Each structure stands twice: as structure tokens, then as C-alpha cells.
mmCIF file of C-alpha atoms in Angstrom:
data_model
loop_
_atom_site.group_PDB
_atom_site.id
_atom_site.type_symbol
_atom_site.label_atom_id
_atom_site.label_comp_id
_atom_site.label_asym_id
_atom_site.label_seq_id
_atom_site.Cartn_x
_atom_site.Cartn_y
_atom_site.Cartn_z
ATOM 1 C CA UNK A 15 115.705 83.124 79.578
ATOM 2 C CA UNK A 16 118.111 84.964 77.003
ATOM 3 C CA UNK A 17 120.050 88.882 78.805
ATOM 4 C CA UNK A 18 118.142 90.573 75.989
ATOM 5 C CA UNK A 19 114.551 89.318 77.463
ATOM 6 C CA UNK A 20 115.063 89.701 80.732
ATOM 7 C CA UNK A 21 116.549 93.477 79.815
ATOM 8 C CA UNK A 22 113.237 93.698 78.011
ATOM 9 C CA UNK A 23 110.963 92.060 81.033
ATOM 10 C CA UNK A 24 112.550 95.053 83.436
ATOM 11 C CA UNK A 25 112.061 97.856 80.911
ATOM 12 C CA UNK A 26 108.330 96.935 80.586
ATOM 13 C CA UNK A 27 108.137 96.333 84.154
ATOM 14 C CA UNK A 28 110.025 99.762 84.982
ATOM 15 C CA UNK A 29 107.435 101.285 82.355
ATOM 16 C CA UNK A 30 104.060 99.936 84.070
ATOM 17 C CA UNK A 31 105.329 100.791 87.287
ATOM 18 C CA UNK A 32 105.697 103.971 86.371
ATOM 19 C CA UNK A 33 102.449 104.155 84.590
ATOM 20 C CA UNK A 34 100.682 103.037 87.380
ATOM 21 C CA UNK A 35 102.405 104.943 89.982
ATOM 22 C CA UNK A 36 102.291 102.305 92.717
ATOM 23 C CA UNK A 37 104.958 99.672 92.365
ATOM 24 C CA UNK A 38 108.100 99.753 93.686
ATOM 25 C CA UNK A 39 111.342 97.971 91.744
ATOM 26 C CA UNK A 40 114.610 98.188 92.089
ATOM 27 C CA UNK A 41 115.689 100.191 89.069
ATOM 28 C CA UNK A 42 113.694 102.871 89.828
ATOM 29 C CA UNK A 43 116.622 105.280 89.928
ATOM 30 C CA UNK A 44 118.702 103.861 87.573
ATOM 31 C CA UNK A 45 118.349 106.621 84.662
ATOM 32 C CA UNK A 46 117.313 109.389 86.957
ATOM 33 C CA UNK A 47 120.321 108.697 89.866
ATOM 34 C CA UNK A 48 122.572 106.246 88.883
ATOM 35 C CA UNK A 49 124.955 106.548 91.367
ATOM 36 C CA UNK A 50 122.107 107.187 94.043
ATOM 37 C CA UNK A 51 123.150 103.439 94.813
ATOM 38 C CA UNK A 52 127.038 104.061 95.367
ATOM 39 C CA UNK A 53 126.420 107.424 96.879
ATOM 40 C CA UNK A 54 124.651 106.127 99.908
ATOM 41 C CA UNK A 55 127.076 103.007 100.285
ATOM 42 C CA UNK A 56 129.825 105.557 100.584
ATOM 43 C CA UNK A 57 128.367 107.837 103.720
ATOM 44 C CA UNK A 58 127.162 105.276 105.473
ATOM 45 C CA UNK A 59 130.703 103.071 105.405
ATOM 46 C CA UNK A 60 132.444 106.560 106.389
ATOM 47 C CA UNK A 61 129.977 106.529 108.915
ATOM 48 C CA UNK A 62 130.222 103.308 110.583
ATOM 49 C CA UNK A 63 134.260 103.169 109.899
ATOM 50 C CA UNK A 64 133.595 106.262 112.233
ATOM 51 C CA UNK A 65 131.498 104.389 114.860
ATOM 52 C CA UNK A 66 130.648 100.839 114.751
ATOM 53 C CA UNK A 67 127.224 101.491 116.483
ATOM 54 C CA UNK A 68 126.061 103.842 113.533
ATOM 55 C CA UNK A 69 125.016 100.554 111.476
ATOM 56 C CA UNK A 70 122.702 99.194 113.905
ATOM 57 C CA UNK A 71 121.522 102.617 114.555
ATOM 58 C CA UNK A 72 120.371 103.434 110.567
ATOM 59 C CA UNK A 73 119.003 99.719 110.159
ATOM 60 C CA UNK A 74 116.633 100.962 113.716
ATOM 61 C CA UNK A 75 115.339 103.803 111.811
ATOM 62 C CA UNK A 76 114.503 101.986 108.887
ATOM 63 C CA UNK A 77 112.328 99.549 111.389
ATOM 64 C CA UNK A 78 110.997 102.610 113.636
ATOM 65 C CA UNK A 79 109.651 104.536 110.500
ATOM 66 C CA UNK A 80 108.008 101.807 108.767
ATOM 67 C CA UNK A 81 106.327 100.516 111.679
ATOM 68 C CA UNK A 82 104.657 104.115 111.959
ATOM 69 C CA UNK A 83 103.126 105.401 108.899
ATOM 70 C CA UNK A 84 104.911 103.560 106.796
ATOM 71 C CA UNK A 85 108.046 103.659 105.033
ATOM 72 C CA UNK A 86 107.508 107.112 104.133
ATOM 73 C CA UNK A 87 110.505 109.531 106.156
ATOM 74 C CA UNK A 88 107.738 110.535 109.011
ATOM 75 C CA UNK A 89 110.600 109.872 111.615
ATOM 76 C CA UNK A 90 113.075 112.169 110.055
ATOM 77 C CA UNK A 91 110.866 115.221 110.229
ATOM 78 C CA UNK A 92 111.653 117.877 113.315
ATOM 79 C CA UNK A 93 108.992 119.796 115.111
ATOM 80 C CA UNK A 94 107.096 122.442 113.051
ATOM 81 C CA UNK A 95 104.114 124.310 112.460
ATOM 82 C CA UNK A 96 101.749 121.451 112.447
ATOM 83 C CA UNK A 97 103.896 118.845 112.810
ATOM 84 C CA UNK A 98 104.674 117.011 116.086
ATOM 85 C CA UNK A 99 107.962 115.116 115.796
ATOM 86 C CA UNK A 100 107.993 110.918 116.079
ATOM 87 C CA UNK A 101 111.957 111.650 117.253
ATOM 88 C CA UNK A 102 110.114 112.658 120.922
ATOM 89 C CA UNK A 103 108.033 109.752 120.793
ATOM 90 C CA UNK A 104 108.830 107.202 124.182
ATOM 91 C CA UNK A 105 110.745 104.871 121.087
ATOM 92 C CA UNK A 106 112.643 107.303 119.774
ATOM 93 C CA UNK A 107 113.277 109.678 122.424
ATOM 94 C CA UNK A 108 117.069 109.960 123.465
ATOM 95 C CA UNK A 109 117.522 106.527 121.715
ATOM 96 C CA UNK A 110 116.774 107.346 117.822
ATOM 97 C CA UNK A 111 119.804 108.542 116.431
ATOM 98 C CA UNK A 112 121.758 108.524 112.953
ATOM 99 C CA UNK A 113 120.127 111.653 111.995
ATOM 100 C CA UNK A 114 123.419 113.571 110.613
ATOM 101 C CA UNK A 115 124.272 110.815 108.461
ATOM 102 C CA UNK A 116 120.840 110.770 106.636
ATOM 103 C CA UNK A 117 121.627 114.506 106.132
ATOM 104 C CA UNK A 118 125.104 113.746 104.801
ATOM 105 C CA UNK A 119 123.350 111.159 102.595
ATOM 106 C CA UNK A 120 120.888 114.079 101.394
ATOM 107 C CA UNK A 121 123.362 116.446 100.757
ATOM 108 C CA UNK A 122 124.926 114.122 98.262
ATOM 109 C CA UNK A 123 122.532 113.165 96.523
ATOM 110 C CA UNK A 124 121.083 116.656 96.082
ATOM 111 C CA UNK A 125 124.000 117.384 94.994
ATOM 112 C CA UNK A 126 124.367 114.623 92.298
ATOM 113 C CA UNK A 127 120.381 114.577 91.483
ATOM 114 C CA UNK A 128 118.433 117.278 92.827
ATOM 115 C CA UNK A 129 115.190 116.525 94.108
ATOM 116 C CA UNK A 130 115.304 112.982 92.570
ATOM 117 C CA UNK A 131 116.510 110.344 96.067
ATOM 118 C CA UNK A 132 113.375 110.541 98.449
ATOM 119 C CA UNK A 133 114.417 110.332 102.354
ATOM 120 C CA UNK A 134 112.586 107.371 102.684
ATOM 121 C CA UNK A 135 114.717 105.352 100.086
ATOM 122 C CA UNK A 136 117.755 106.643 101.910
ATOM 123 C CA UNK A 137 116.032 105.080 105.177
ATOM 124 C CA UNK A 138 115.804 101.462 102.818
ATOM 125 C CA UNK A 139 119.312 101.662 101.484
ATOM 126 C CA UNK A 140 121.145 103.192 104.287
ATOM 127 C CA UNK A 141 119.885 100.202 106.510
ATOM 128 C CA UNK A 142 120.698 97.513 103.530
ATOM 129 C CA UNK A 143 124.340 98.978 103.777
ATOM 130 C CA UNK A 144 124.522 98.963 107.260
ATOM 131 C CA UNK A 145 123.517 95.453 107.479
ATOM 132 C CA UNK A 146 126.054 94.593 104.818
ATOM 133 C CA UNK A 147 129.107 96.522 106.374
ATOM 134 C CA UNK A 148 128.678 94.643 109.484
ATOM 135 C CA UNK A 149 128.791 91.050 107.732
ATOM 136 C CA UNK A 150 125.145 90.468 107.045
ATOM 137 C CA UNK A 151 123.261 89.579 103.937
ATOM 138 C CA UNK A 152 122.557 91.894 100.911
ATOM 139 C CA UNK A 153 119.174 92.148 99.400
ATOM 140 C CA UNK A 154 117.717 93.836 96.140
ATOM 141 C CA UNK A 155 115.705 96.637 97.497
ATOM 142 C CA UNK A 156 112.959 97.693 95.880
ATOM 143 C CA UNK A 157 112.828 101.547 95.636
ATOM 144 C CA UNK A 158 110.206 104.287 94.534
ATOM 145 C CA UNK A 159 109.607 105.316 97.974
ATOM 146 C CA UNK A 160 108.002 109.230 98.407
ATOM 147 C CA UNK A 161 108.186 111.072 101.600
ATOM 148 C CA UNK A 162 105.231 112.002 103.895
ATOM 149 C CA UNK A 163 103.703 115.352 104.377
ATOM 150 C CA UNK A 164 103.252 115.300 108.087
ATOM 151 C CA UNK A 165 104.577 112.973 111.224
ATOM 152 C CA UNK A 166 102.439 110.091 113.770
ATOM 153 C CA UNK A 167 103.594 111.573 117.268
ATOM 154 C CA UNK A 168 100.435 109.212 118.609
ATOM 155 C CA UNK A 169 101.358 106.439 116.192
ATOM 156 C CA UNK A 170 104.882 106.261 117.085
ATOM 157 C CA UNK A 171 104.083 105.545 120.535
ATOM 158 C CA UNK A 172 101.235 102.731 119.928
ATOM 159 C CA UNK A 173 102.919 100.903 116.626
ATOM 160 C CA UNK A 174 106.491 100.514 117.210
ATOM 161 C CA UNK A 175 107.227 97.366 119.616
ATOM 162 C CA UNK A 176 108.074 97.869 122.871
ATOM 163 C CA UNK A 177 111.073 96.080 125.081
ATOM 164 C CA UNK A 178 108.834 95.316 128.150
ATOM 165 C CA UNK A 179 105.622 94.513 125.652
ATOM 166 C CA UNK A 180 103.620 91.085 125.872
ATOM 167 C CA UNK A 181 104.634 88.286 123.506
ATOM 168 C CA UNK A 182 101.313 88.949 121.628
ATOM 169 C CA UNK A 183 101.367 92.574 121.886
ATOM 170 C CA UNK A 184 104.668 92.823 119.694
ATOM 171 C CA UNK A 185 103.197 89.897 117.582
ATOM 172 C CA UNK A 186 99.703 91.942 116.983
ATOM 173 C CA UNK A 187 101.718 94.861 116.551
ATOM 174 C CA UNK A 188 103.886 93.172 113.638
ATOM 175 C CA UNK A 189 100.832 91.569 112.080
ATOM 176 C CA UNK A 190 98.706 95.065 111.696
ATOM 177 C CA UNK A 191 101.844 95.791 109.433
ATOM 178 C CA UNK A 192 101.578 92.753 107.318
ATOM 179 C CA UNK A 193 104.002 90.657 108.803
ATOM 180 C CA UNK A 194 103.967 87.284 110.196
ATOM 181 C CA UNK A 195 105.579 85.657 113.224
ATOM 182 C CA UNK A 196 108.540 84.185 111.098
ATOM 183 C CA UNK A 197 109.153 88.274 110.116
ATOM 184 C CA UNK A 198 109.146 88.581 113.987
ATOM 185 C CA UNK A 199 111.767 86.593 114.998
ATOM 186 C CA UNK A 200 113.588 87.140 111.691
ATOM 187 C CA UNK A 201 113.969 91.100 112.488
ATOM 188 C CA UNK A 202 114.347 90.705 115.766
ATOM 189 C CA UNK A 203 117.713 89.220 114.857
ATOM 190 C CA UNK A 204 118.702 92.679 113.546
ATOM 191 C CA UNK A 205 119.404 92.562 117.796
ATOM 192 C CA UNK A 206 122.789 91.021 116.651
ATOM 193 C CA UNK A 207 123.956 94.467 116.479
ATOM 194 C CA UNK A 208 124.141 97.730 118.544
ATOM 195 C CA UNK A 209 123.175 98.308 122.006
ATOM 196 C CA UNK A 210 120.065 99.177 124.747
ATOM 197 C CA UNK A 211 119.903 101.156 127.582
ATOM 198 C CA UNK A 212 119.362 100.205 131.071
ATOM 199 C CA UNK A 213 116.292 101.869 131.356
ATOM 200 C CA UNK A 214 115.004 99.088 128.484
ATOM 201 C CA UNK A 215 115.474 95.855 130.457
ATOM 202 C CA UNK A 216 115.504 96.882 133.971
ATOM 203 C CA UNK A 217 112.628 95.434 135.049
ATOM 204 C CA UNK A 218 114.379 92.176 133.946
ATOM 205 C CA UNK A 219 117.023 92.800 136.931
ATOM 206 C CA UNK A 220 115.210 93.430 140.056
ATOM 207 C CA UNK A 221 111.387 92.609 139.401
ATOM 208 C CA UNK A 222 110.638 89.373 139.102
ATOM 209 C CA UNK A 223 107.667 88.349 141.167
ATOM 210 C CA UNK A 224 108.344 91.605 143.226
ATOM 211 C CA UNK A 225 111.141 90.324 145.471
ATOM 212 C CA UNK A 226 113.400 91.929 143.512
ATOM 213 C CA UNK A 227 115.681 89.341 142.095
ATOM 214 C CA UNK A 228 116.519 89.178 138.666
ATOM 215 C CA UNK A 229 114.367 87.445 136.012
ATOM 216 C CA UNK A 230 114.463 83.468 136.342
ATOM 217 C CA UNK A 231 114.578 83.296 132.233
ATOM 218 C CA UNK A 232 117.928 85.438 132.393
ATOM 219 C CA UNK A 233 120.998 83.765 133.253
ATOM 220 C CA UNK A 234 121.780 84.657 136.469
ATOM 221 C CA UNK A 235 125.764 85.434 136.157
ATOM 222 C CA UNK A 236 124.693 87.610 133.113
ATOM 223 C CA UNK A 237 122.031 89.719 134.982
ATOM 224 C CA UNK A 238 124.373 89.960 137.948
ATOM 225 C CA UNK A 239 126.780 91.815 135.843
ATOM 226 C CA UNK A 240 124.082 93.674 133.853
ATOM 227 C CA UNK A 241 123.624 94.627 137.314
ATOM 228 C CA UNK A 242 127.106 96.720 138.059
ATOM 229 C CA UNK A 243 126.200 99.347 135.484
ATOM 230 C CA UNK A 244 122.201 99.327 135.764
ATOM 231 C CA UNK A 245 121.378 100.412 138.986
ATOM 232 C CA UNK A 246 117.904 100.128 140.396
ATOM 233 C CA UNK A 247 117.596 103.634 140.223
ATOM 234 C CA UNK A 248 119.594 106.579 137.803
ATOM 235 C CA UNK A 249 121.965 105.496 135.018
ATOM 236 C CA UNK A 250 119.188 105.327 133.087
ATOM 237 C CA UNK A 251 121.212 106.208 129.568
ATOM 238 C CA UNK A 252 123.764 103.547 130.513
ATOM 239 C CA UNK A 253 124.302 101.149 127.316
ATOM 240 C CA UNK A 254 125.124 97.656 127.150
ATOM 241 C CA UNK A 255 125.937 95.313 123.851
ATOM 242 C CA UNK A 256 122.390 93.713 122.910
ATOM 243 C CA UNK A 257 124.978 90.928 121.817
ATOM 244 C CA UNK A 258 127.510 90.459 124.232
ATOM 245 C CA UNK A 259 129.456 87.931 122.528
ATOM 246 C CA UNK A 260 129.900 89.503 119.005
ATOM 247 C CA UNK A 261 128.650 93.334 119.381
ATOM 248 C CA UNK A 262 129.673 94.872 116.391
ATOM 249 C CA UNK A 263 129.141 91.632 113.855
ATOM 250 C CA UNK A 264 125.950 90.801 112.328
ATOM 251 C CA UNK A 265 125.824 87.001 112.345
ATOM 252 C CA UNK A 266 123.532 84.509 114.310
ATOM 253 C CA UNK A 267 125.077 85.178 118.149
ATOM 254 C CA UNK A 268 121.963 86.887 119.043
ATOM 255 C CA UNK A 269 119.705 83.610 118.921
ATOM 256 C CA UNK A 270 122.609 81.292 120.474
ATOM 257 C CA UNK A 271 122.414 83.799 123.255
ATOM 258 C CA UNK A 272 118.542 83.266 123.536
ATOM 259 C CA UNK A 273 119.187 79.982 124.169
ATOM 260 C CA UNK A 274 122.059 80.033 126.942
ATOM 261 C CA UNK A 275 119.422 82.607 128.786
ATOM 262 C CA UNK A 276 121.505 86.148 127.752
ATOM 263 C CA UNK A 277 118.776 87.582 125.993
ATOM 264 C CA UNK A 278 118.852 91.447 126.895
ATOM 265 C CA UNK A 279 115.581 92.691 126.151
ATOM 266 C CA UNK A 280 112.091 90.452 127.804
ATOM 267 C CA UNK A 281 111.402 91.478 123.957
ATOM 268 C CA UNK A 282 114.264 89.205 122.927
ATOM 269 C CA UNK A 283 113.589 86.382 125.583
ATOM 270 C CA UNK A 284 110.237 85.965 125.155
ATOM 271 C CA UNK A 285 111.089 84.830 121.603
ATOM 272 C CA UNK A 286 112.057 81.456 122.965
ATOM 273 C CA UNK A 287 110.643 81.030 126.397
ATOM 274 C CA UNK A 288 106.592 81.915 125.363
ATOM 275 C CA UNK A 289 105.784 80.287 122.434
ATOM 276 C CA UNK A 290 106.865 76.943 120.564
ATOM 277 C CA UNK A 291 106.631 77.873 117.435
ATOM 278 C CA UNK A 292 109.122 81.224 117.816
ATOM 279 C CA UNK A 293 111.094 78.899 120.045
ATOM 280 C CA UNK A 294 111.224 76.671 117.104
ATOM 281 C CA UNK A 295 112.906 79.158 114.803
ATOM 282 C CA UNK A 296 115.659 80.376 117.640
ATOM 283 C CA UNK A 297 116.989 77.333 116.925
ATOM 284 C CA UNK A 298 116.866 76.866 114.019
ATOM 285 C CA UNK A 299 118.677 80.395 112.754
ATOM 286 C CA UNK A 300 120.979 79.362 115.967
ATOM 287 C CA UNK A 301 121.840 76.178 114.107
ATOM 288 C CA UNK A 302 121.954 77.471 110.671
ATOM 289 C CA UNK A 303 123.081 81.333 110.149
ATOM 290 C CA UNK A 304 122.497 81.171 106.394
ATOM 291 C CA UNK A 305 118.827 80.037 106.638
ATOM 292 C CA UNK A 306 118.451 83.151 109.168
ATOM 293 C CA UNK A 307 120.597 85.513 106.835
ATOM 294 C CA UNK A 308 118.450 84.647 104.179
ATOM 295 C CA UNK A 309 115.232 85.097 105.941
ATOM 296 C CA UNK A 310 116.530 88.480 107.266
ATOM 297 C CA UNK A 311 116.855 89.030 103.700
ATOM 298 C CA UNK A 312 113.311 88.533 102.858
ATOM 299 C CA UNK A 313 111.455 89.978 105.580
ATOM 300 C CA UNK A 314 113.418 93.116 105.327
ATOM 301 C CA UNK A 315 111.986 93.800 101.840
ATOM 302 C CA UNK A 316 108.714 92.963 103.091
ATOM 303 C CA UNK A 317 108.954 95.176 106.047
ATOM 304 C CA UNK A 318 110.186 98.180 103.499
ATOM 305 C CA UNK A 319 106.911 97.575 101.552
ATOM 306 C CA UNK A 320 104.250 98.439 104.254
ATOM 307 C CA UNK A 321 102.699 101.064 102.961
ATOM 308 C CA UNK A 322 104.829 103.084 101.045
ATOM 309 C CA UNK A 323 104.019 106.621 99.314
ATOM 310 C CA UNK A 324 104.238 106.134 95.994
ATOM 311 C CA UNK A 325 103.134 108.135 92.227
ATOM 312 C CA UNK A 326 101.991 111.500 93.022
ATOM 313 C CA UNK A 327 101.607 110.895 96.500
ATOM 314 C CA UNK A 328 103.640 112.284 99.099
ATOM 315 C CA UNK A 329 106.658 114.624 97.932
ATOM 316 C CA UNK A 330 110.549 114.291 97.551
ATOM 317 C CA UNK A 331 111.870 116.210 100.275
ATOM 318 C CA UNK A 332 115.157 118.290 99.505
ATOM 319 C CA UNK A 333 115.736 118.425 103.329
ATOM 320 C CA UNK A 334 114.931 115.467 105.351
ATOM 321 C CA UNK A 335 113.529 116.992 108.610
ATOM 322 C CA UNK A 336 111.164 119.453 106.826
ATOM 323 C CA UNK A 337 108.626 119.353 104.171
ATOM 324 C CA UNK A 338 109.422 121.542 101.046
ATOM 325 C CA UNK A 339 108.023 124.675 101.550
#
């Protein structure tokens, strides 16, 4: 296919999506924000230059919004007249974070293109970049993304996947969304970075079959000194490295660490202790970091399509936590 058709294929593409008001594609912004693109790219390296943990903390809000309402900004909003906030939800509460940078994010691109960059792109890009910065694959995202009108409070707390949650509770949960159990284990490798708090895998250290003793799937060594700094009781904000061995680095530790038994989360364990066919794909993006990098990839656009707000729907927010007035 000649430069000049494929120019021409995108054009009419960009055109029908915009006729039809429902597609999403990555040029969206690239007469109305240009630099939207660059602009994001160049808060959120500041950012995680700043503080290594920011990356895995953006690419967490991406996943905690879309798994709501949508990828529509509902986690950014703050309490407010009628709205009830998703950041006080059990998921998000004292955990969500990498608020200030989507703000910094805003700022600029109000700035550049006022009322142009919805929140819920920002979400898309911003964890794109931070997945990128930290040595992970890239990915065309598409982008046309509108912001909600109102928050899930209830749905935050029922749809987002829980650390202590039943192999087929998380798998349900992912499969309400449109995703399958490859997307599963495939996102759950986003676990490569960043970190958990004690209060998330406690139960793991002193509960199995009620005597106490840490969990037989978690290597005992490991959970003895998970154990030094996660007390049975208190220190509940304590954090640990979800990947010990490379904790900053996005790469394929996390599923090698599945498989020696230093799995933090039961969420993370279960992956390749409670069903074959999950157990399957541990080792295989263990084996072969590409095939998960590219599957990462894949499943990340088709967790940023669930649902999005998208035409006339929804609104461009020129402040993140509120609705325009």
C-alpha cells in the first residue's frame, strides 16, 4: 500500500469517526492538539524522574477507572454536590494516588489547547508513558475519550479486583468488562512495577488454615521476611516492592517470581497455583518477555476501550476533579 493511500485511508477513517461520534483512533488530536502527545510524555517523565513509584501509580489509575464506569475520568472527580468520590472507595482509598500529576498534565494542555485533551485520554496516555519510561512496550493508543458527568462510589467497590478475591471472582470481574483470561494474566503483569501495602496480603502471612502460619503457596523465607515489616496487627500502610527482584523495571520478573512462590498478592499467586490454563501463560511470559510485552500491548488497548464516552456524550473537563460548571 503506497504513503499517499494509507494518508488517505486515515483521513477517511478520522472523518467517519468523527461523523459517527463513536470511534476512537489515534489521530484524534492531531489537528486540534498536536503536541497533546509530547505534552503528556513530558510531565509524566518529570514525574517519575521525581519518584520511580509514580509510573506504576498512573498506569493503576488507568486500570481502576476503566474497570468502573469506564474509561471515562470518574476516578479523578472529588466529592461534590451530588457526587460521591471513587478516590474513598476500599480500592482507592489511601492507595490511589498520582492525582497532582494528572493536574500538571491538565494545566498544560489547557494551556496549549483549551478545552480540547479530555481527562480520560490523559488517564490512557499518562499510563502508556509510564509503562514506557520504566522499559515496557509502547502501543498506539486510540484516543477520543470524553469525561463523565458524575462518579460510581458503589461501582468502585464491586468492579475493581480485589487482592484477597477468588480466582473466579477477579476472572468474572474482568470478563463483565470484555476481557478474557489471557487480558487477566496479561495486566496483571503491570504487577512488575510499584508496590502494596501490608494490609493487601496479610492474610497470606499468618492465616493459612487458621494456625496462623504463612500461606503454603508463598515461599516460606519470602513470607518470613514479609513478616518483619507486616505485623499481625498495625503497620497497616507499610509498603513492600510487588517485585522484589526488579522493583522499579517493567520486564517479565513478576511471573518468574510466580513461579519460585514470591508472588505478593493471593491475587498474583492464584494466577499459577488455581488454574492450568493461567498457569500455562506464567510460563510462558516467564520464558519469553517479548510475547508478554506484546500481549501487555494489546490488552491494554482493549482494556482502554471498555466503554468509553464518546461524540456528544460526556464533556471535556477543564479541571479534572470537577465537572464544568
Amino acid at each position: 500500500m503506497t504513503r499517499t493511500l494509507t494518508s488517505m485511508l486515515i483521513v477517511l477513517f478520522s472523518v467517519l469517526a468523527l461523523a459517527n461520534g463513536s470511534y476512537l483512533y489515534p489521530q484524534f488530536y492531531d489537528r486540534s492538539c498536536p503536541q497533546a502527545k509530547d505534552i503528556v510524555r513530558s510531565v509524566v517523565a518529570k514525574a517519575v524522574a521525581k519518584e520511580a513509584r509514580m509510573a506504576a501509580s498512573l498506569l493503576r489509575l488507568h486500570f481502576h477507572d476503566c474497570f468502573v464506569k469506564g474509561c471515562d475520568a470518574s476516578i479523578l472527580l472529588d466529592n461534590s454536590g451530588s457526587i460521591i468520590s471513587e478516590k474513598g472507595s476500599v480500592p482507592n482509598r489511601n492507595s490511589a494516588r498520582g492525582f497532582e500529576v494528572v493536574d500538571q498534565i491538565k494545566a498544560a494542555l489547557e494551556k496549549a489547547c483549551p478545552q480540547t485533551v479530555s481527562c480520560a485520554d490523559i488517564l490512557a496516555l499518562a499510563a502508556r508513558d509510564s509503562t514506557v519510561l520504566t522499559g515496557g512496550p509502547s502501543w498506539e493508543i486510540p484516543l477520543g475519550r470524553r469525561d463523565s458527568l458524575g462518579a460510581s462510589f458503589s461501582g468502585s467497590n464491586q468492579n475493581i479486583p480485589a487482592p484477597n478475591n477468588t480466582f473466579q471472582t477477579i476472572l468474572t470481574k474482568f470478563k463483565l468488562k470484555g476481557l478474557d483470561i489471557v487480558d487477566f494474566v496479561a495486566l496483571s503483569g503491570s504487577h512488575t512495577i510499584g508496590n502494596a501495602r501490608c494490609t493487601s496480603f496479610r492474610q497470606r502471612l499468618y492465616k493459612n488454615t487458621g494456625n496462623g502460619q504463612p500461606d503454603l503457596t508463598l515461599d516460606q523465607s519470602y513470607a518470613a521476611k514479609l513478616r518483619q515489616n507486616c505485623p499481625r496487627s498495625g503497620g497497616d500502610q507499610n509498603l513492600f516492592f510487588l517485585d522484589p527482584v526488579s522493583p522499579t523495571k517493567f520486564d517479565n520478573s513478576y511471573y518468574k517470581n510466580l513461579m519460585a512462590k514470591n508472588g505478593l498478592l493471593s491475587s498474583d499467586e492464584i494466577l499459577f497455583t488455581q488454574n492450568q490454563q493461567t498457569m500455562e501463560f506464567v510460563k510462558q511470559y516467564a520464558a519469553n518477555q517479548e510475547l508478554f510485552f506484546q500481549q501487555f500491548a494489546k490488552s491494554m488497548v482493549k482494556m482502554g476501550n471498555i466503554t468509553p464516552l464518546t461524540g456528544k456524550n460526556g464533556q471535556i473537563r477543564k479541571i479534572c476533579r470537577k465537572v464544568n460548571s
